[in-house]
mmCIF file of C-alpha atoms in Angstrom:
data_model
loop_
_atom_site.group_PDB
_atom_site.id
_atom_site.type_symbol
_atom_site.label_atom_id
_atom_site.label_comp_id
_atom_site.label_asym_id
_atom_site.label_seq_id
_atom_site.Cartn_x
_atom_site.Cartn_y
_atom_site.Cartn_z
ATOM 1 C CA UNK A 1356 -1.793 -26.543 20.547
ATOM 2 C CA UNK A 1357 -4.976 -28.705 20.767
ATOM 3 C CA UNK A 1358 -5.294 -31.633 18.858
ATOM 4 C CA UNK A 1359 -8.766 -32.415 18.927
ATOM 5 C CA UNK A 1360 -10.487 -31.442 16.411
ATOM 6 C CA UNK A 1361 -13.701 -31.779 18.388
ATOM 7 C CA UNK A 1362 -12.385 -29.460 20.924
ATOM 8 C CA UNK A 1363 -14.452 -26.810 21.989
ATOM 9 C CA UNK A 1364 -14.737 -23.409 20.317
ATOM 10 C CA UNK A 1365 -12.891 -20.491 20.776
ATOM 11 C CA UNK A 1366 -14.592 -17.329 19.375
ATOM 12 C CA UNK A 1367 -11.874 -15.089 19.841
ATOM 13 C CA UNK A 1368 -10.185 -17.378 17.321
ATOM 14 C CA UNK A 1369 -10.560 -17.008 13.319
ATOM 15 C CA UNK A 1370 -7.445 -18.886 11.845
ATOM 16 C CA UNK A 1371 -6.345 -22.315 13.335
ATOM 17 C CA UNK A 1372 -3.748 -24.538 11.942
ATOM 18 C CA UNK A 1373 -2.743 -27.754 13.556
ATOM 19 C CA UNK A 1374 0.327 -29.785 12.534
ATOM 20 C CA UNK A 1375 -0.003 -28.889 8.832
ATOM 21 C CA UNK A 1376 2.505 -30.419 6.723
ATOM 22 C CA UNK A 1377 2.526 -30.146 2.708
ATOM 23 C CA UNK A 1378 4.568 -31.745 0.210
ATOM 24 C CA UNK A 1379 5.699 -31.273 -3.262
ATOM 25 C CA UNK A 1380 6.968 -34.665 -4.449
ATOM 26 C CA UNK A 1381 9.819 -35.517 -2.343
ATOM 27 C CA UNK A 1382 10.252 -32.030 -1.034
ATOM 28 C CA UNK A 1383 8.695 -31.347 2.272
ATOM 29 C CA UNK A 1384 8.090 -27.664 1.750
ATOM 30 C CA UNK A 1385 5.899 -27.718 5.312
ATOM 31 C CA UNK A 1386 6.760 -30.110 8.613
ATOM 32 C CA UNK A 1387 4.359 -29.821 11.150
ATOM 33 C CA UNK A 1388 3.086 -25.992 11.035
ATOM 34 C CA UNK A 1389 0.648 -24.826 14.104
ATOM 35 C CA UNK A 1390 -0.620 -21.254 14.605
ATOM 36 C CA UNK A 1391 -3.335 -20.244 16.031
ATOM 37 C CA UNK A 1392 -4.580 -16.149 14.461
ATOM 38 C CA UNK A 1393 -7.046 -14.182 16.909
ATOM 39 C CA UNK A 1394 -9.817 -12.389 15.355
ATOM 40 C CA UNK A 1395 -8.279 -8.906 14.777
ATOM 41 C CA UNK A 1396 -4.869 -9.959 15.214
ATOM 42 C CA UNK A 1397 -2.796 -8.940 12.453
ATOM 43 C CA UNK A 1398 0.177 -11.523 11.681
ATOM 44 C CA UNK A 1399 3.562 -10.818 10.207
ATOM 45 C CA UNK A 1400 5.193 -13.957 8.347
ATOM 46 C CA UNK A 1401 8.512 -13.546 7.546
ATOM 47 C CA UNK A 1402 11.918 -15.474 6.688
ATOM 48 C CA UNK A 1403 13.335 -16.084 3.556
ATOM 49 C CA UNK A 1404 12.708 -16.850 0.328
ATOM 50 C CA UNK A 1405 11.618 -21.030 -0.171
ATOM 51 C CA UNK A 1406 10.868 -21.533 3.120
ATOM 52 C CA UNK A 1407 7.143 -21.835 2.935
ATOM 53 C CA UNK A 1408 5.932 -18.712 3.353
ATOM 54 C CA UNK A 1409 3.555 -18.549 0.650
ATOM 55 C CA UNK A 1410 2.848 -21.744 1.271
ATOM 56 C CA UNK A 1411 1.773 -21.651 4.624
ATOM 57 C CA UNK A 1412 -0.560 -18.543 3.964
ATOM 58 C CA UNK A 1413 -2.515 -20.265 0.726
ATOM 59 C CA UNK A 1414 -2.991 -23.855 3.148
ATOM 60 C CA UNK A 1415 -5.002 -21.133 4.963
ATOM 61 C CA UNK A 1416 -7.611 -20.814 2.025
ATOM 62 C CA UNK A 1417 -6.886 -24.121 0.608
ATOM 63 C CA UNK A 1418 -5.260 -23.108 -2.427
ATOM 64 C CA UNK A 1419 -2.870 -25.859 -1.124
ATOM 65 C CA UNK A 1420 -4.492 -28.247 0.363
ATOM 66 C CA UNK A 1421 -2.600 -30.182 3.639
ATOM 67 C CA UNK A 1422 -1.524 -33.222 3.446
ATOM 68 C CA UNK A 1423 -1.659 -33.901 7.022
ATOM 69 C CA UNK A 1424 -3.164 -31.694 9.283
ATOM 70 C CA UNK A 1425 -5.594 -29.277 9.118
ATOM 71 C CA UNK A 1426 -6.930 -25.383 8.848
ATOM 72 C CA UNK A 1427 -9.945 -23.749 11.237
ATOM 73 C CA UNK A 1428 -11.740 -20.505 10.334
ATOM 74 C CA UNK A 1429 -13.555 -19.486 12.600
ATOM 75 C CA UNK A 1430 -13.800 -22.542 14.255
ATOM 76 C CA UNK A 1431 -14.903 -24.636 10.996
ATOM 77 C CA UNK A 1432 -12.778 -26.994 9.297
ATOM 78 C CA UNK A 1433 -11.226 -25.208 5.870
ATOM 79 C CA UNK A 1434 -11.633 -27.967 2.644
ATOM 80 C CA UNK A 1435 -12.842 -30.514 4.942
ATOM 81 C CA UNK A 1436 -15.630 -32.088 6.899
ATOM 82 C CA UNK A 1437 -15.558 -34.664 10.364
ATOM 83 C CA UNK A 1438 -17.043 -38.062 9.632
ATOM 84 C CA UNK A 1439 -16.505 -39.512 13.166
ATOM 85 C CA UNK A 1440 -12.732 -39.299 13.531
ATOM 86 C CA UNK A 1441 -11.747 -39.032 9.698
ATOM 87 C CA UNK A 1442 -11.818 -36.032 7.582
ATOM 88 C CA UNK A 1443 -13.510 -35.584 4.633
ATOM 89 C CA UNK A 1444 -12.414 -33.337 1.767
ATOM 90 C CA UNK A 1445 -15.057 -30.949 0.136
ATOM 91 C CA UNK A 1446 -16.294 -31.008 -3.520
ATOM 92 C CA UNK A 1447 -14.342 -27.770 -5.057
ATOM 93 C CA UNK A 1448 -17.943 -26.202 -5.084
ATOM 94 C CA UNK A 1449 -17.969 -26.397 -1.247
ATOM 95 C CA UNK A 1450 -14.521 -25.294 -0.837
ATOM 96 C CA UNK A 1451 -14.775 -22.388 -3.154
ATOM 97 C CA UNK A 1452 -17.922 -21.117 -0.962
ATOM 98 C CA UNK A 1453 -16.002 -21.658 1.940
ATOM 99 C CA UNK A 1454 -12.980 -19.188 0.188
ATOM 100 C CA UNK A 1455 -15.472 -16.671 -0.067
ATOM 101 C CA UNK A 1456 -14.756 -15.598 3.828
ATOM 102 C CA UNK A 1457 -11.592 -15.403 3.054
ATOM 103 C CA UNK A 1458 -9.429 -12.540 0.665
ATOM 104 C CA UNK A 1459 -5.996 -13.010 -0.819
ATOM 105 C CA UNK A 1460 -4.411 -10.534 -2.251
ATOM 106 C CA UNK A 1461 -1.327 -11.514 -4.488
ATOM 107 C CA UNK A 1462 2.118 -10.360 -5.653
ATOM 108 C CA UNK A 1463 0.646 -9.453 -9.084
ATOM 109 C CA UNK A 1464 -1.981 -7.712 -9.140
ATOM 110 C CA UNK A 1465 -4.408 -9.866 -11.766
ATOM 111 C CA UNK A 1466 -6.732 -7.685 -12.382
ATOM 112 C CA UNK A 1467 -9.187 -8.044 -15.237
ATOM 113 C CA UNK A 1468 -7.354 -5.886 -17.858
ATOM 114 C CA UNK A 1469 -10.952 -5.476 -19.442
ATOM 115 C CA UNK A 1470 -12.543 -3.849 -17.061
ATOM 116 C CA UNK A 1471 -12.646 -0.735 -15.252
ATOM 117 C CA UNK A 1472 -11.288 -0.468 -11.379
ATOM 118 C CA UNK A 1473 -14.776 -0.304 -10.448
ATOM 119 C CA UNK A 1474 -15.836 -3.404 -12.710
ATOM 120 C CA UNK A 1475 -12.942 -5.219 -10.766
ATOM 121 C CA UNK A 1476 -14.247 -4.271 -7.537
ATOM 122 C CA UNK A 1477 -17.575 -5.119 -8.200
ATOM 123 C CA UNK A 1478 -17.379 -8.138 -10.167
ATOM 124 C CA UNK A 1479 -17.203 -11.167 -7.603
ATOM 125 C CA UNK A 1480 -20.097 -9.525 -5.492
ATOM 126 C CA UNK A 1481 -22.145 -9.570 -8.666
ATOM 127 C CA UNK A 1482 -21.155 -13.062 -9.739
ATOM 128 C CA UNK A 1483 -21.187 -14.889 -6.405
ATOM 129 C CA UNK A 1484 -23.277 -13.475 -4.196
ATOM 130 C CA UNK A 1485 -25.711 -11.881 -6.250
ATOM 131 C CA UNK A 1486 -25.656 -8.950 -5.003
ATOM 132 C CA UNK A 1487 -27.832 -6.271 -7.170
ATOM 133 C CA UNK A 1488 -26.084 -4.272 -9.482
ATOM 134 C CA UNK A 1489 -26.553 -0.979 -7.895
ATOM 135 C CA UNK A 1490 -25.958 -2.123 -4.494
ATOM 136 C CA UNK A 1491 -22.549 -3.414 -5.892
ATOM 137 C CA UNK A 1492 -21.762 0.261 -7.757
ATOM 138 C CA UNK A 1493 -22.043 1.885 -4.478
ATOM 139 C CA UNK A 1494 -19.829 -0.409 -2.377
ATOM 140 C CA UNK A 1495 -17.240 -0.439 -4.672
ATOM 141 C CA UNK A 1496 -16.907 3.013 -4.866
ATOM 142 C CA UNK A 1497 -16.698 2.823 -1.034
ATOM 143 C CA UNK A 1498 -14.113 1.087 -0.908
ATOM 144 C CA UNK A 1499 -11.858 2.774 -3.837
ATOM 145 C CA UNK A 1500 -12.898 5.423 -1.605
ATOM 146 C CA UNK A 1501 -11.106 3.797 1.258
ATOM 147 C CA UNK A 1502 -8.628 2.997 -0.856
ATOM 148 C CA UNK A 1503 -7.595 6.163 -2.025
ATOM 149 C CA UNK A 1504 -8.369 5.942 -5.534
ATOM 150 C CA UNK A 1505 -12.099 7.507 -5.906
ATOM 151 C CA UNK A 1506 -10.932 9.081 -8.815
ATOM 152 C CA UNK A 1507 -10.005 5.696 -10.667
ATOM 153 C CA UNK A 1508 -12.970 4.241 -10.422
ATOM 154 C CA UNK A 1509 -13.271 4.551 -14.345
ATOM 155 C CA UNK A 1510 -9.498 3.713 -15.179
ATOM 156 C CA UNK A 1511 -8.487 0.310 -16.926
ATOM 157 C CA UNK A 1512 -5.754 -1.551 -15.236
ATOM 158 C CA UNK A 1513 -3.341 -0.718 -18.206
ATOM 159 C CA UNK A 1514 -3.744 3.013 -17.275
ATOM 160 C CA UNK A 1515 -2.999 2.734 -13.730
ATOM 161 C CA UNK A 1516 0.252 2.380 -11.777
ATOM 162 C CA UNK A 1517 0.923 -0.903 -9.875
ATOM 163 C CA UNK A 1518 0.856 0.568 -6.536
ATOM 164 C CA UNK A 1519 -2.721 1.995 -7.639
ATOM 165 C CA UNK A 1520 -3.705 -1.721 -9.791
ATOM 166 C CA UNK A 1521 -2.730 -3.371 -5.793
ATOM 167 C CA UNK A 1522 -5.187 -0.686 -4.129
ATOM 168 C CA UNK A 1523 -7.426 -1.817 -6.344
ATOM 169 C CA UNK A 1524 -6.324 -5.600 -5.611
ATOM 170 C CA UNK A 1525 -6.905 -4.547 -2.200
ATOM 171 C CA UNK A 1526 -10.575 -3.298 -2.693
ATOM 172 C CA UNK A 1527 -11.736 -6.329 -4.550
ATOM 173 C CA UNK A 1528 -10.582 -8.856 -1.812
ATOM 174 C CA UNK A 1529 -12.602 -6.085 0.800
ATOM 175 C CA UNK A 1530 -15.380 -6.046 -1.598
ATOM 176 C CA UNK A 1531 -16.486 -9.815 -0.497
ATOM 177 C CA UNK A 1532 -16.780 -8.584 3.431
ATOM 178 C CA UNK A 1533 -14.042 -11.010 4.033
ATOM 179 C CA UNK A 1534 -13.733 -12.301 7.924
ATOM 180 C CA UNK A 1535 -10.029 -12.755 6.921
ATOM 181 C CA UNK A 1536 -7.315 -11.070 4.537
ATOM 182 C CA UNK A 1537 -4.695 -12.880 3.407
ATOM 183 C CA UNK A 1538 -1.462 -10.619 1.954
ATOM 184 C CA UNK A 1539 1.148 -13.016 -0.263
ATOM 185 C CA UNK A 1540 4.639 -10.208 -0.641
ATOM 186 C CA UNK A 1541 1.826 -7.569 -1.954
ATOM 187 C CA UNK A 1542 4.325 -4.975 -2.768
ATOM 188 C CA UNK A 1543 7.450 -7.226 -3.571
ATOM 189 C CA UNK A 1544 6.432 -6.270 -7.709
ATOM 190 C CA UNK A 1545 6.083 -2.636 -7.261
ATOM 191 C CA UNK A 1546 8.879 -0.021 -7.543
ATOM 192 C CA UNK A 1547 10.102 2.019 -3.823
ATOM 193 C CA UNK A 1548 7.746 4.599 -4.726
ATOM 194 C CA UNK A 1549 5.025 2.893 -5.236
ATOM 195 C CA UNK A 1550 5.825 0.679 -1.943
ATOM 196 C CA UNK A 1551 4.341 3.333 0.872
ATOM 197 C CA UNK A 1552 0.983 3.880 -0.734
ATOM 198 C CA UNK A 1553 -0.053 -0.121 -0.612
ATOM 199 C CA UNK A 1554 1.562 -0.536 2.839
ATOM 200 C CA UNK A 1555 -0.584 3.053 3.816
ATOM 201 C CA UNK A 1556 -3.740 1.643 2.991
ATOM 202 C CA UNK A 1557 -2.596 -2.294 4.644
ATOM 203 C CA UNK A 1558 -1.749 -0.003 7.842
ATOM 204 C CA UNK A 1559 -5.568 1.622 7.649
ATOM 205 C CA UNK A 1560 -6.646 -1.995 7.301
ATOM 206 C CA UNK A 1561 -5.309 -3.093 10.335
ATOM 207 C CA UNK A 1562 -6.169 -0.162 12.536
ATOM 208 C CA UNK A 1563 -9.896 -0.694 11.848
ATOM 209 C CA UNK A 1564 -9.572 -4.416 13.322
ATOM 210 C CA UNK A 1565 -8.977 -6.716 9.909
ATOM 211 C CA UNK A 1566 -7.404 -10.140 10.783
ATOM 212 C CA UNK A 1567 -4.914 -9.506 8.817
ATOM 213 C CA UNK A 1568 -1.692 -12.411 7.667
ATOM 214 C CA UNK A 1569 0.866 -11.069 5.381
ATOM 215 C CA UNK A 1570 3.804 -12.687 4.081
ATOM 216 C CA UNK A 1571 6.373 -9.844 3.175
ATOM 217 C CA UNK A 1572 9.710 -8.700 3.829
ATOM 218 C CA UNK A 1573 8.749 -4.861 4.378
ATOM 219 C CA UNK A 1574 10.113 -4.751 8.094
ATOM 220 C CA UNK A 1575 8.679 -1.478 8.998
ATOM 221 C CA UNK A 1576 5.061 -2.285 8.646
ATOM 222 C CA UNK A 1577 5.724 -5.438 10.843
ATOM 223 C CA UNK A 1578 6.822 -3.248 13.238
ATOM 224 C CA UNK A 1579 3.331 -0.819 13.014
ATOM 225 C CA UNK A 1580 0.970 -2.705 12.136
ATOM 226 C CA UNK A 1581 1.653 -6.438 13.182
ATOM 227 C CA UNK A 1582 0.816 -7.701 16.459
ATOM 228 C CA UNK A 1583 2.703 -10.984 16.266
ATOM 229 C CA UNK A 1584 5.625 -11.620 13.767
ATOM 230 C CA UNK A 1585 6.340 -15.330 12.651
ATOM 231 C CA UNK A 1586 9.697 -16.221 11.199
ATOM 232 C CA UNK A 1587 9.867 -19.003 9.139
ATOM 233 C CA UNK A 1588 12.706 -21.378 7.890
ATOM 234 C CA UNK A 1589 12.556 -25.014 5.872
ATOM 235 C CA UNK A 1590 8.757 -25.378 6.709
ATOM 236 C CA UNK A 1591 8.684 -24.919 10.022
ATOM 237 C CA UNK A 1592 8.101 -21.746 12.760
ATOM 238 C CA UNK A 1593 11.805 -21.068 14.242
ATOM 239 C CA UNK A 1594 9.881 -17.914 16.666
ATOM 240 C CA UNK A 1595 7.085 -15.891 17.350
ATOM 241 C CA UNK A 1596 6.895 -12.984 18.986
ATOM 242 C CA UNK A 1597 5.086 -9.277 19.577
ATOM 243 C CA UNK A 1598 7.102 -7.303 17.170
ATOM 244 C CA UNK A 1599 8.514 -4.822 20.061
ATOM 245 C CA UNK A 1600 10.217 -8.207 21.103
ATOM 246 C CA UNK A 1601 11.132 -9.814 17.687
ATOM 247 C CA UNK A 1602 12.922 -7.187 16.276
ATOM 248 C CA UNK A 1603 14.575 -6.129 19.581
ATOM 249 C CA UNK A 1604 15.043 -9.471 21.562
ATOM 250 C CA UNK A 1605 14.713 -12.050 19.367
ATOM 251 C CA UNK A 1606 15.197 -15.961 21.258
ATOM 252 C CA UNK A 1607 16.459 -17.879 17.964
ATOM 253 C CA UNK A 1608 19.970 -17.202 16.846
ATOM 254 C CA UNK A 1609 19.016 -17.972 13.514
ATOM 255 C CA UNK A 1610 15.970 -15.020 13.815
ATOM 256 C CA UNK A 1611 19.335 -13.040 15.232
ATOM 257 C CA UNK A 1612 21.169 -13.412 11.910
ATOM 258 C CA UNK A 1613 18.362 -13.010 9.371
ATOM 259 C CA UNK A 1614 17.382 -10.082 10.587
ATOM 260 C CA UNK A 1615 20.636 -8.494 11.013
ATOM 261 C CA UNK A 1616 21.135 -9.014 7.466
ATOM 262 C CA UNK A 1617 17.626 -7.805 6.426
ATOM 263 C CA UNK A 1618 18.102 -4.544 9.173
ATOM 264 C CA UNK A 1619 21.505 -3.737 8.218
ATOM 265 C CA UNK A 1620 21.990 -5.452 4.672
#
């Protein structure tokens, strides 16, 4: 892993982090984290729960910001700027502008309860990049349309499932023209049912070339649709692997015996 941040380039890359570490207090929830995400590339996190998961993915966007180390998108630093060899952290204004490259979708859903699934969809383009009203309408009902919920469009939160509420999750993050989607246990607060239509429309995602990170524990779609899987224990990356060899082959013995008890209970 290069440690320069003055290194040159790579534009095949979109997410870089080098030696990230984050604390909370005394606890030392990351030690040292460094991954490197291809444009495209669509990357499984998983291990279990408190062991940074969610923490890793939101250093991404810096809703957590490092305390040592640092985050690349697309080859430019993430809450920071270079002053010589220092770093220099961004006024929240520049940071949130950075974010807007950059969708999350969440465990809950957070939807704005008083407004319509297309209102969601179309609010942030409206608000932050002034995009005309019209121009919003139509993309948002492109993408309920893509996520399979044209019919919704008029629906209030309160009146839709949660598998629909995350489609809808799903469409507002898309509705920014993110270069990067960011998934935090997306279906971990729905019921089984509800499970296969989120993960459908994640799948659809990553067939059309997202760069795609999700932290989950739904092991089938990390075999699908993930092109890497990343198991991670007490802060820090214990393997990494293509998925065909991760679930069959994994190196770690402690990969070994988490997923044996995630595969086979």
């Amino acid at each position: 892993m290069r440690n320069d941040l003055a290194a040159p380039l790579d534009p095949a890359c979109a997410v870089e982090l080098h030696d990230v570490h984050k604390y909370f207090g005394d606890h030392h929830v990351l030690k040292g984290v460094s991954l490197r995400i291809m444009k495209g590339e669509v990357v499984v996190i998983l291990g279990p729960s408190g062991g940074g998961k969610s923490t890793l993915l939101r250093t991404i966007n810096h809703l957590e910001k490092p305390d040592r180390g640092w985050v690349k998108i697309n080859g430019g630093l993430m809450g920071y700027r270079r002053d010589g060899d220092r770093l220099v952290e961004l006024s929240d204004r520049e940071t949130a502008a950075q974010r807007r490259h950059i969708g999350m979708v969440f465990q809950q859903f957070n939807l704005f309860s008083h407004m319509t699934a297309l209102q969601n969809v179309m609010a942030a383009p409206i608000k932050v990049l002034k995009t005309e009203k019209e121009k919003a309408a139509a993309d948002a009902r492109r993408l309920l349309a893509l996520v399979g919920l044209p019919e919704k469009e008029n629906a209030y939160p309160e009146h839709l499932s949660g598998g629909q509420q995350q489609r809808v999750a799903i469409a507002r993050a898309l509705a920014m023209h993110p270069k990067v989607l960011l998934f935090d246990e997306p279906t971990s607060a729905l019921d089984p049912e509800m499970v296969a239509e989120v993960l459908s429309v994640m799948l659809d995602l990553s067939k059309a070339g997202m760069t795609m990170v999700v932290v989950t524990h739904e092991i089938g779609f990390a075999r699908v649709a993930a092109h890497r899987a990343v198991f991670v224990e007490n802060g820090e990356i214990v393997e990494e692997a293509p998925p065909e060899t991760f679930f069959a082959n994994p190196a770690s013995a402690r990969t070994r015996q988490f997923l044996g008890k995630v595969l086979h209970g």
